[in-house]
Short mmCIF file of C-alpha atoms and ligand atoms in Angstrom, two decimals:
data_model
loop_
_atom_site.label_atom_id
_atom_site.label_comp_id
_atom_site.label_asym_id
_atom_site.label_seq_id
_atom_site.Cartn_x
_atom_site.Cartn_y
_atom_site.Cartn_z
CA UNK A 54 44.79 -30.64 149.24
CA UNK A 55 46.06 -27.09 147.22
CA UNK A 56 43.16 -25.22 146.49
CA UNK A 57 43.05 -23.56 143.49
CA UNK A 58 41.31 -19.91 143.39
CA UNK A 59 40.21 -18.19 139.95
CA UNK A 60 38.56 -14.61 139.58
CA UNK A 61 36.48 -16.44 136.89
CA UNK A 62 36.21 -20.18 135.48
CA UNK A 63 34.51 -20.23 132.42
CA UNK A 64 33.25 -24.10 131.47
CA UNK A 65 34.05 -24.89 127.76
CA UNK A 66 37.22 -24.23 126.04
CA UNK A 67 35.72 -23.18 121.96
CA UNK A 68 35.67 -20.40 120.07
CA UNK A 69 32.79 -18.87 123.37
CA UNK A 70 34.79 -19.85 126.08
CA UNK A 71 37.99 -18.19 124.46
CA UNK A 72 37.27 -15.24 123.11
CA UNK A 73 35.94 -14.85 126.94
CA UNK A 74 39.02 -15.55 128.24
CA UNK A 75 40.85 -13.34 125.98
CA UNK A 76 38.22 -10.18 126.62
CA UNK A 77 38.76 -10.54 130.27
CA UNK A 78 42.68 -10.92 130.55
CA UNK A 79 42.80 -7.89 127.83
CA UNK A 80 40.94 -6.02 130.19
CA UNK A 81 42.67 -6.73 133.04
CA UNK A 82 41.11 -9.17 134.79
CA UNK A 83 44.23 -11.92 134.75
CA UNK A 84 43.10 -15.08 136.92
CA UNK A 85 40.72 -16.63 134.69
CA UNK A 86 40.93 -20.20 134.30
CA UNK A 87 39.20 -22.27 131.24
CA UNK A 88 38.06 -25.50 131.96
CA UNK A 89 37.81 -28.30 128.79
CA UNK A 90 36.52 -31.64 129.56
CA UNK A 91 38.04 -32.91 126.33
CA UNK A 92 42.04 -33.26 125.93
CA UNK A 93 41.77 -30.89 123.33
CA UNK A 94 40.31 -27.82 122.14
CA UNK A 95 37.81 -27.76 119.63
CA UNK A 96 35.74 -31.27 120.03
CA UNK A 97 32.82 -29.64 119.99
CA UNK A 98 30.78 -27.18 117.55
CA UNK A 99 33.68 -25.20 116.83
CA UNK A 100 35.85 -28.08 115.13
CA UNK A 101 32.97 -28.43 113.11
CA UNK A 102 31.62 -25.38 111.78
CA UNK A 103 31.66 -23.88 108.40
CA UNK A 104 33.42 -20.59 109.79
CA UNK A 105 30.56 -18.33 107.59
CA UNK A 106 30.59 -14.52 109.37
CA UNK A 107 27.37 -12.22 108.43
CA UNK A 108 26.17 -9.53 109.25
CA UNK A 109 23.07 -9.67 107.59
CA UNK A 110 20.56 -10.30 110.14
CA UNK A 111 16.81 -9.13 110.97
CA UNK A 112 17.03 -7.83 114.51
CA UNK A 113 18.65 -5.07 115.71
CA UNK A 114 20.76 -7.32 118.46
CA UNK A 115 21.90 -9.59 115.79
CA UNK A 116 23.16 -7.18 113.48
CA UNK A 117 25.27 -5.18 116.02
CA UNK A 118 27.33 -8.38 117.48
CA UNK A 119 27.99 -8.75 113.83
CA UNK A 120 29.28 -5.24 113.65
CA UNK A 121 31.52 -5.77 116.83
CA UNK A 122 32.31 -9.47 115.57
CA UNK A 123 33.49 -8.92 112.07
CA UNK A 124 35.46 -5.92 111.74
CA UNK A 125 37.46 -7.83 115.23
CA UNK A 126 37.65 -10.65 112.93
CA UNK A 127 39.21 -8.72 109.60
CA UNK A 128 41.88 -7.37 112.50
CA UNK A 129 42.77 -10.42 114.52
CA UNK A 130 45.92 -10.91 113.12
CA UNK A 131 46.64 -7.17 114.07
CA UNK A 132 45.54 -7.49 117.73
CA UNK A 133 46.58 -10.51 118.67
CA UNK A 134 49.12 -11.49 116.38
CA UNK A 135 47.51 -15.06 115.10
CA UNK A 136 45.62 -15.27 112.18
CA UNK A 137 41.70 -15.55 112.30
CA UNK A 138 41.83 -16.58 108.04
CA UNK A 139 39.34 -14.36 107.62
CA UNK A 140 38.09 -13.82 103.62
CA UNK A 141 35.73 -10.63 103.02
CA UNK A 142 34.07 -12.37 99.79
CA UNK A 143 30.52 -11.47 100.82
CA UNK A 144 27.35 -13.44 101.52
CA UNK A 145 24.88 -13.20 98.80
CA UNK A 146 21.21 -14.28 99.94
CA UNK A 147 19.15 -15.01 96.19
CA UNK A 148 15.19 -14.62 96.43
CA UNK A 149 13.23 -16.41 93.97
CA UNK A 150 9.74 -15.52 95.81
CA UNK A 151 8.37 -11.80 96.54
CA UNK A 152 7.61 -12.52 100.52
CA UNK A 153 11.58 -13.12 100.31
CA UNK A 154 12.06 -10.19 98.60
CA UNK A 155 10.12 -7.84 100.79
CA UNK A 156 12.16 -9.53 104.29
CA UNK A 157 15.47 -8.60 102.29
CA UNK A 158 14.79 -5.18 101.79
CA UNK A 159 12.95 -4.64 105.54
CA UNK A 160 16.61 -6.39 106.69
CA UNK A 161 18.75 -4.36 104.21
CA UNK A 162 16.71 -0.79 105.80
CA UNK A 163 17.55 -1.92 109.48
CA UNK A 164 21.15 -2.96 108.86
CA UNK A 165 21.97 0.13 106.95
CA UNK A 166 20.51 2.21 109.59
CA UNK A 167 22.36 0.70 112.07
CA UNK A 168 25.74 1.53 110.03
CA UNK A 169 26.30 -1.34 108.17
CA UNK A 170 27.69 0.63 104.60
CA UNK A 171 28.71 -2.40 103.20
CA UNK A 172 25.60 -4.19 102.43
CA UNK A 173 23.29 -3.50 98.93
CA UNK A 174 20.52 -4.82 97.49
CA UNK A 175 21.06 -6.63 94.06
CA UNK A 176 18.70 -6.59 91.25
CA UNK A 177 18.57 -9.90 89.41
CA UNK A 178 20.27 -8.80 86.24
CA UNK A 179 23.06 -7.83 88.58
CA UNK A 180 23.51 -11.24 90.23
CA UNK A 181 23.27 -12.65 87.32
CA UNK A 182 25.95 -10.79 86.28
CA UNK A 183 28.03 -11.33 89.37
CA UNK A 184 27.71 -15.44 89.05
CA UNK A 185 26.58 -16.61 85.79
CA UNK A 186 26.74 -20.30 86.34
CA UNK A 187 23.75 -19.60 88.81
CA UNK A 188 20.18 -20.90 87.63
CA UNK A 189 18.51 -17.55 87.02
CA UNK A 190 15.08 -17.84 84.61
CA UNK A 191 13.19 -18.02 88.81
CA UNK A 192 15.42 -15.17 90.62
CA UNK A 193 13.66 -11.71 91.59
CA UNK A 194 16.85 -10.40 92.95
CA UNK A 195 19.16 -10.54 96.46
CA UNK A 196 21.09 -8.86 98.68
CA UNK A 197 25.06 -9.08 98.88
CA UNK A 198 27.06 -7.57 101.78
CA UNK A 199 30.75 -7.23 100.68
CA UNK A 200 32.30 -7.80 104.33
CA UNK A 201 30.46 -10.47 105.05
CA UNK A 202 32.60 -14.07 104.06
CA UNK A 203 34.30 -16.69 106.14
CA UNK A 204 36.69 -17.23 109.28
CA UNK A 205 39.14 -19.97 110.11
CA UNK A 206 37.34 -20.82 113.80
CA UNK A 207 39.89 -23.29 114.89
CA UNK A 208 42.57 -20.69 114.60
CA UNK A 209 40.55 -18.06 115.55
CA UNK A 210 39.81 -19.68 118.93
CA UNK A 211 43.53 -21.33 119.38
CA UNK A 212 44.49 -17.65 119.00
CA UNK A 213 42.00 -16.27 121.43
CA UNK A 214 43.61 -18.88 123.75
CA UNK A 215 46.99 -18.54 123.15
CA UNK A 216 47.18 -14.72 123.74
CA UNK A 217 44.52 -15.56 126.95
CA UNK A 218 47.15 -17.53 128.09
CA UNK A 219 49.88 -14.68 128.06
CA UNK A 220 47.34 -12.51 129.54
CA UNK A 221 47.23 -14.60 132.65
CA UNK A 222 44.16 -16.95 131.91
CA UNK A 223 45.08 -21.00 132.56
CA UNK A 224 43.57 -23.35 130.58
CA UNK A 225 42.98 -27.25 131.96
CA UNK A 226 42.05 -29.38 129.16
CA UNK A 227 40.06 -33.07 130.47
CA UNK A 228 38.87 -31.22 133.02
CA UNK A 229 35.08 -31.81 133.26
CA UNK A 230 33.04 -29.81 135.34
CA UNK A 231 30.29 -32.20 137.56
CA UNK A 232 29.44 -29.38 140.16
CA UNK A 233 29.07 -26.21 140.83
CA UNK A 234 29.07 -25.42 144.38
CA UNK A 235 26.25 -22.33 145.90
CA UNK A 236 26.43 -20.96 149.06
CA UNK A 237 24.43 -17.96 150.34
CA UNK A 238 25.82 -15.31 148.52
CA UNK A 239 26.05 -17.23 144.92
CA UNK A 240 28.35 -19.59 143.07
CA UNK A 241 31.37 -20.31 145.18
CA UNK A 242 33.47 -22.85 142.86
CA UNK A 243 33.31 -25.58 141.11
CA UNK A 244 34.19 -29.63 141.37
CA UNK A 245 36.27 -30.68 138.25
CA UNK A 246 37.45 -34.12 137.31
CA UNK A 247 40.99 -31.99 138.29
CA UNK A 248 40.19 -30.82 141.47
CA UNK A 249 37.96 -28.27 143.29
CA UNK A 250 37.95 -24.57 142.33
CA UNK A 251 37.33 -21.97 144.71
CA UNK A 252 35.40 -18.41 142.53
CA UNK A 253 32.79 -16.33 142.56
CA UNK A 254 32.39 -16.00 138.99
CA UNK A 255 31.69 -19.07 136.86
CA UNK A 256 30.44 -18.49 132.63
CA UNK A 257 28.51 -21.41 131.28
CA UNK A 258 30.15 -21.26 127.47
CA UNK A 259 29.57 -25.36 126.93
CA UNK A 260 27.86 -24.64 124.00
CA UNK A 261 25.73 -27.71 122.96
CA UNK A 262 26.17 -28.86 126.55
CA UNK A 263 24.86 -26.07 128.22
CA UNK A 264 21.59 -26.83 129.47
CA UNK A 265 23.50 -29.74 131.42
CA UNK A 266 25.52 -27.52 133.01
CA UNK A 267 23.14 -24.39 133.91
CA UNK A 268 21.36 -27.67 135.66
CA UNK A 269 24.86 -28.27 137.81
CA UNK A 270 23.68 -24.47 138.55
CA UNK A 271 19.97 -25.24 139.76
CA UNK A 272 18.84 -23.89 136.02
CA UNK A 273 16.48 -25.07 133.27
CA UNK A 274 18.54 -23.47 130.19
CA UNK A 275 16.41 -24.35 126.65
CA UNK A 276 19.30 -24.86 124.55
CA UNK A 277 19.14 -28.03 122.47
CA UNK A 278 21.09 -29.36 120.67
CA UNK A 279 20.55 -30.15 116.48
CA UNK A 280 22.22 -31.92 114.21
CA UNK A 281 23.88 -29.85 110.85
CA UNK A 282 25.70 -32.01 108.16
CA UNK A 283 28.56 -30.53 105.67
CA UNK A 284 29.44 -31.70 102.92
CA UNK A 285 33.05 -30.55 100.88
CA UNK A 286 33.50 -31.60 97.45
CA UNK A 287 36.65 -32.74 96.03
CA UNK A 288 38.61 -29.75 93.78
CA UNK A 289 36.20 -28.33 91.12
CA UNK A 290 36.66 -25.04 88.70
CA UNK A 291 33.62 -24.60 86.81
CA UNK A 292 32.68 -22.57 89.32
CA UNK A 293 34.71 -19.46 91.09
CA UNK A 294 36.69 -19.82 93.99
CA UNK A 295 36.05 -15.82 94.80
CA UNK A 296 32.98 -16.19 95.65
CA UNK A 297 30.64 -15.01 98.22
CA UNK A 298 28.80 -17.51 100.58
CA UNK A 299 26.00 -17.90 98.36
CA UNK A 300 22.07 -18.98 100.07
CA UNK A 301 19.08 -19.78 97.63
CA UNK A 302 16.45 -18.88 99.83
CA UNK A 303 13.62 -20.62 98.48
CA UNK A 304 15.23 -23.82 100.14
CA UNK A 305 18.05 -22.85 102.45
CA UNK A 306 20.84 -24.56 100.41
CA UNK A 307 23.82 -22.83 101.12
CA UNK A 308 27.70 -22.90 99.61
CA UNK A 309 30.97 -21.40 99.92
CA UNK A 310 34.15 -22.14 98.31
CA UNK A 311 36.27 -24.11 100.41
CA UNK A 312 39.96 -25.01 99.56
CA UNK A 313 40.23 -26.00 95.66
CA UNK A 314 36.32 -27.35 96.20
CA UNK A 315 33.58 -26.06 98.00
CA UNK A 316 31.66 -26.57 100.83
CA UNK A 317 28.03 -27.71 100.96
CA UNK A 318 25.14 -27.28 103.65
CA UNK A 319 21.62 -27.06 103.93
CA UNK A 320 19.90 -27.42 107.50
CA UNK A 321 17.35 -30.26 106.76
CA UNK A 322 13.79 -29.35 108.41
CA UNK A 323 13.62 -32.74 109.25
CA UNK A 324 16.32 -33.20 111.40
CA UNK A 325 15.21 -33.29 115.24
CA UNK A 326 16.92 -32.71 118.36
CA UNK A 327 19.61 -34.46 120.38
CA UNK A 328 23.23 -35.57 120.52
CA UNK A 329 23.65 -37.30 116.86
CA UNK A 330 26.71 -36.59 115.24
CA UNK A 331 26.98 -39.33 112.63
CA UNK A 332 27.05 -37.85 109.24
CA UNK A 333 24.33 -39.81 107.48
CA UNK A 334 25.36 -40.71 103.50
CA UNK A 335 21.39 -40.56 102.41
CA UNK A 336 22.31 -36.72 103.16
CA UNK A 337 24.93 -36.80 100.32
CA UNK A 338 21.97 -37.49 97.26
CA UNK A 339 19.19 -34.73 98.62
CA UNK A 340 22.22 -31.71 98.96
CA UNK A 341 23.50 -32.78 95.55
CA UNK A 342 20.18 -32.61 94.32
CA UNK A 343 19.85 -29.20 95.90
CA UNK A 344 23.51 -27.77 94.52
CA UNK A 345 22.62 -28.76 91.05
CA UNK A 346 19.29 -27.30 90.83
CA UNK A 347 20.65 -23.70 92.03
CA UNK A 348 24.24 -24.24 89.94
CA UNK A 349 23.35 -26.62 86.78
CA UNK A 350 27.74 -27.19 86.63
CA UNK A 351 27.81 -28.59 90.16
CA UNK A 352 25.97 -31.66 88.12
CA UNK A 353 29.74 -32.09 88.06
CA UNK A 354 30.94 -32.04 91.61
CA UNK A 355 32.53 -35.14 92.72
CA UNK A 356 32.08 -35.92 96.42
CA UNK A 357 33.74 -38.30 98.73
CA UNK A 358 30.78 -38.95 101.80
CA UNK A 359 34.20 -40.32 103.92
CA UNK A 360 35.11 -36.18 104.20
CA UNK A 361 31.78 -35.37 105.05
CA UNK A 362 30.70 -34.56 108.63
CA UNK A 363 27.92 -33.51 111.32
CA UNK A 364 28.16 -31.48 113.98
CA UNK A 365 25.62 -29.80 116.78
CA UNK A 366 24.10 -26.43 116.63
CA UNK A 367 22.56 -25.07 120.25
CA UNK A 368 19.34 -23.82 119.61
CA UNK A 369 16.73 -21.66 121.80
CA UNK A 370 13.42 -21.35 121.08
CA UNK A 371 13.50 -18.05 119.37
CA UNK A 372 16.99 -18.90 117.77
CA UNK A 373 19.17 -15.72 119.42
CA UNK A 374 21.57 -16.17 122.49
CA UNK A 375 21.24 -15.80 125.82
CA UNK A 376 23.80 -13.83 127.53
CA UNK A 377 24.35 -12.45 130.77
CA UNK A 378 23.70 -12.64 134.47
CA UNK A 379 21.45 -15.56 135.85
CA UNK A 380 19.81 -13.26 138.87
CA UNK A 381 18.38 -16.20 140.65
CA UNK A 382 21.66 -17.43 140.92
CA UNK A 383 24.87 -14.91 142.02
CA UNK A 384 27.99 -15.06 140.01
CA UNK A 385 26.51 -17.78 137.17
CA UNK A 386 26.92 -16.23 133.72
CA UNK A 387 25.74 -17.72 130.41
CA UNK A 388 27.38 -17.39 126.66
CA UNK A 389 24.71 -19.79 125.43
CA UNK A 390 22.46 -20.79 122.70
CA UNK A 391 23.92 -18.84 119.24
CA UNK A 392 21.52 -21.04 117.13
CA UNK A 393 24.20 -21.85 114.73
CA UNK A 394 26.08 -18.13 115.14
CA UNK A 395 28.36 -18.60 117.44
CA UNK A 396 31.43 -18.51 115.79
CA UNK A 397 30.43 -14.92 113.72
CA UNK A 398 29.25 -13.90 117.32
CA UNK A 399 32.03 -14.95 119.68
CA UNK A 400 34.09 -11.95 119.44
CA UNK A 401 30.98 -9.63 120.52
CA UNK A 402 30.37 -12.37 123.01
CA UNK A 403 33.50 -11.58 124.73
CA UNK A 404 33.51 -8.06 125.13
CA UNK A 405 30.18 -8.57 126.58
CA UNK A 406 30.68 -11.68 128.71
CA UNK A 407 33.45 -9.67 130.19
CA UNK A 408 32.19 -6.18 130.53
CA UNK A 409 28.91 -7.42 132.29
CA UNK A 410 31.15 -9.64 134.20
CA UNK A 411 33.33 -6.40 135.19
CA UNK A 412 31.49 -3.67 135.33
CA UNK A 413 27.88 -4.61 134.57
CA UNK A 414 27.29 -2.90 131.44
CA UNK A 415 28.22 -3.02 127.50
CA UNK A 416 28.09 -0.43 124.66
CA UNK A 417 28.30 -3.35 122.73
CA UNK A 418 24.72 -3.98 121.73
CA UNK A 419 22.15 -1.25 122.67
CA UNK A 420 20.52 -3.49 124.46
CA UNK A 421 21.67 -6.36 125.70
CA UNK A 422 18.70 -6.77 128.28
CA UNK A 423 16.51 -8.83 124.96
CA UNK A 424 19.09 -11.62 125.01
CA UNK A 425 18.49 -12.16 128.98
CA UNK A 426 17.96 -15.51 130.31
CA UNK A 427 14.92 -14.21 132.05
CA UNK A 428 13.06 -13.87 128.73
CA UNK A 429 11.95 -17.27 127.81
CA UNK A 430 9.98 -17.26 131.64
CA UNK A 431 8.64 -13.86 130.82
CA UNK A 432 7.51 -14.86 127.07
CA UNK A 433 9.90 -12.00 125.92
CA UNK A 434 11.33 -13.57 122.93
CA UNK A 435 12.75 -12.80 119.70
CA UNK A 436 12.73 -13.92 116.40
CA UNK A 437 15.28 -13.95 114.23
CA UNK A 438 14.11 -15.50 110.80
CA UNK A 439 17.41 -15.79 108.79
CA UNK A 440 18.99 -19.07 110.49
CA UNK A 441 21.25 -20.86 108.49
C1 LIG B 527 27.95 -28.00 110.84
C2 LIG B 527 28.01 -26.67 111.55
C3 LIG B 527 28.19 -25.50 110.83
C4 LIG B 527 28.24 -24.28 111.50
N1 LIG B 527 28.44 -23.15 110.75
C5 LIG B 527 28.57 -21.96 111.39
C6 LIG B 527 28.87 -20.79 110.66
O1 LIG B 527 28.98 -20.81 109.42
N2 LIG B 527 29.02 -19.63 111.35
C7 LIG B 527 28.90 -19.57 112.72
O2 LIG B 527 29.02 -18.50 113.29
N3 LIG B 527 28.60 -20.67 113.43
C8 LIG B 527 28.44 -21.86 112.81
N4 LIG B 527 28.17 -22.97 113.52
C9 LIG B 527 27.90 -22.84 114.97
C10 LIG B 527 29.18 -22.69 115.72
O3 LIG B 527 30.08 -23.73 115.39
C11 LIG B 527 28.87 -22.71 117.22
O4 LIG B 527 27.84 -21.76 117.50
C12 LIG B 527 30.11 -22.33 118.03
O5 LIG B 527 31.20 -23.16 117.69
C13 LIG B 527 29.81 -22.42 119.52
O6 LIG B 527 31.02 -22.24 120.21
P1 LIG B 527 31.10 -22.63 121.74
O7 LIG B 527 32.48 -22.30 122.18
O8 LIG B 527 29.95 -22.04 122.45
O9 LIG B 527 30.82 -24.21 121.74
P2 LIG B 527 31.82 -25.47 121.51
O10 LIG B 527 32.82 -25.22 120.44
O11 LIG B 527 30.95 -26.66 121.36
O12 LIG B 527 32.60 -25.53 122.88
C14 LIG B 527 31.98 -25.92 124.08
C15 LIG B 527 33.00 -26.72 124.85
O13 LIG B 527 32.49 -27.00 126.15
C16 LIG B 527 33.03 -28.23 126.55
N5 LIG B 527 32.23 -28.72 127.68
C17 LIG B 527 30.93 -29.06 127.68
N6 LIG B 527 30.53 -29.43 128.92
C18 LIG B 527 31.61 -29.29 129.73
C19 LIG B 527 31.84 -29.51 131.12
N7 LIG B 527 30.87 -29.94 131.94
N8 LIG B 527 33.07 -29.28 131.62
C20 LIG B 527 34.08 -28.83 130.81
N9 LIG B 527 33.92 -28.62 129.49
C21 LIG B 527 32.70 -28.85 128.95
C22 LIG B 527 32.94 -29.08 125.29
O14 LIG B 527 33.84 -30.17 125.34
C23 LIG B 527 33.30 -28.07 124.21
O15 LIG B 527 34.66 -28.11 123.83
C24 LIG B 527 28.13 -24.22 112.90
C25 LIG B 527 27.97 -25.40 113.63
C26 LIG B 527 27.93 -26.61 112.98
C27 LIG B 527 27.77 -27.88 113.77
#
């Protein structure tokens, strides 16, 4: 039997498991080998995300992947020669209550101290200015972050795997990983549906998987997984096509402008967790409801349920990541749990994956310690507030 050896195998081939792969070979470390159960690339959350980048968080943690992750994102093309289809047209959060209001401008304070220039608040006048078909008479104001906007994730992660590849890394697609072998010191490979694996390094990136396979590891991960439906409307142009990602906070309903149409969401308190992915067409009436209550013209938007689809988020408990070193188990590495972020995030996720994996540090975040896996057992969470 040939035995294959890696340096690292990182489980899950998306937009995590990628950028990983592309961090590591860029920094030298060559034999990394991706392993995708599916015969394809991008089955999972990435295929179906809506590709919104922010970096208008709450916590400090948040806010600085965001400044690694979107300035990498508004050079891709630069770097590595692909294009990431990223569009600076802004988020714009609108507040309609006071309590909103006062969490905007605490945010706004933190991110602009943390050297985010790009990010103001808006009075109401302003916004009203900026999109007139919005429902105004309830809005107390916002805040709008220029750089903020949308990504292309399928061809931002085919190009983090593409120039991976050149780099050295190997990717083997319906390869599913069912074990992952310990000995004394730590991991020491992996059993695939392709064969055994022989590494010390292994990085759990299966996103809404990945509390099945920190188990393979011996390790109870909470990440689970929640349904998020999207809904695109066919072409409409009552309404502009520059804009921003726009979020009416006093419900979560959320849109951006999507090819000639645009692209609805709104994360459904309702919804519980587990593996559903069928879009449900009940879904279709409450997020119209929603759209035209914000934007009275969307009254108008025509929608065809058949183009509509759901997909999984991979949510902790305090709705931030959890990256790093597993110390109860050598060599195991997680790029779990982004709560919905893991697309804006997966460029900071790879510089960190990979310079915790190399040298055991990152300048990255400050500190990367508050996204350890050790915090949920030491009641050390965080709480990030703005989840969309
Ligand atoms: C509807 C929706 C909208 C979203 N909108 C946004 C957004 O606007 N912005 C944003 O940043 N994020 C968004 N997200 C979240 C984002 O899509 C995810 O956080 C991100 O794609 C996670 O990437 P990943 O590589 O970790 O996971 P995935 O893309 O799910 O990749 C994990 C891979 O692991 C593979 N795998 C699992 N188990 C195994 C195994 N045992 N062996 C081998 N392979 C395995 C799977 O097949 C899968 O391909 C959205 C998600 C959804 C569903």
């Amino acid at each position: 039997m040939t035995v294959t050896n890696a340096d690292v195998v990182i489980i899950g081939g998306g937009i995590v498991g990628s950028s990983i792969a592309w961090h590591l070979t860029a920094a030298g470390c060559k034999n990394v080998l991706v392993m995708e159960r599916e015969s394809a690339q991008g089955k999972g959350s990435t295929g179906k995300s809506m590709g919104g980048v922010r970096a208008q968080f709450s916590t400090p943690v948040n806010i600085q992947m965001s400044l690694y992750s979107i300035p990498f994102y508004a050079r891709f093309e630069e770097t590595l020669g692909h294009p990431s289809g990223y569009r600076g047209q802004g988020y714009l959060f609108v507040a309609s209550r006071e309590a909103h209001m006062a969490y905007l401008r605490a945010n706004f304070e933190r991110q602009r101290a943390l050297g985010l220039k790009t990010v103001e608040m808006l009075p109401a006048a302003e916004i009203g200015k900026m999109l007139p078909q919005l429902r105004a008479d309830d809005v107390l104001g916002g805040s709008f972050c220029s750089t903020d906007g949308f990504v292309d994730p399928y061809s931002a992660m085919t190009g983090f795997m593409a120039r991976a590849s050149e780099q050295g890394a190997t990717l083997w697609k319906k390869a599913e990983v069912t074990r992952i072998a310990l000995d004394q010191r730590g991991v020491s490979g992996v059993e695939t549906t392709r064969g055994h694996v022989a590494t010390r390094v292994v990085v759990n990136a299966a996103g809404a998987w990945a509390a099945q396979v920190a188990k393979l590891a011996g390790i109870d991960l909470p990440v689970e997984p929640l349904r998020r439906m999207l809904v695109p409307s066919e072409p409409f142009d009552d309404f502009p096509h520059s804009s921003p990602m726009v979020i009416d906070m006093s419900n979560g309903f959320h849109f951006r402008p999507e090819g000639r149409g645009f692209l609805l969401a709104w994360n459904d308190p309702a919804e519980t967790h587990g593996y559903k992915t069928d879009f449900e067409p009940a879904f279709v009436e409450k997020i119209l409801t929603l759209a035209a209550n914000r934007v009275p013209v969307f009254e108008n938007l025509a929608v065809n349920p058949k183009r509509a689809w759901a997909g999984l988020y991979e949510m902790t408990p305090d709705h931030h990541s959890v990256l790093g070193a597993v110390p109860q188990v050598p060599g195991f590495f997680l790029a779990n749990g982004f709560s919905g972020h893991g697309v804006m995030h997966a460029p900071a996720t790879g510089k960190i994956v990979s310079d915790l994996i190399l040298q055991g540090n990152t300048t990255v975040v400050d500190d990367v310690s508050v996204l350890n896996f050790d915090r949920f057992a030491k009641g050390a969470l965080l709480e990030e507030t703005a989840v969309l």
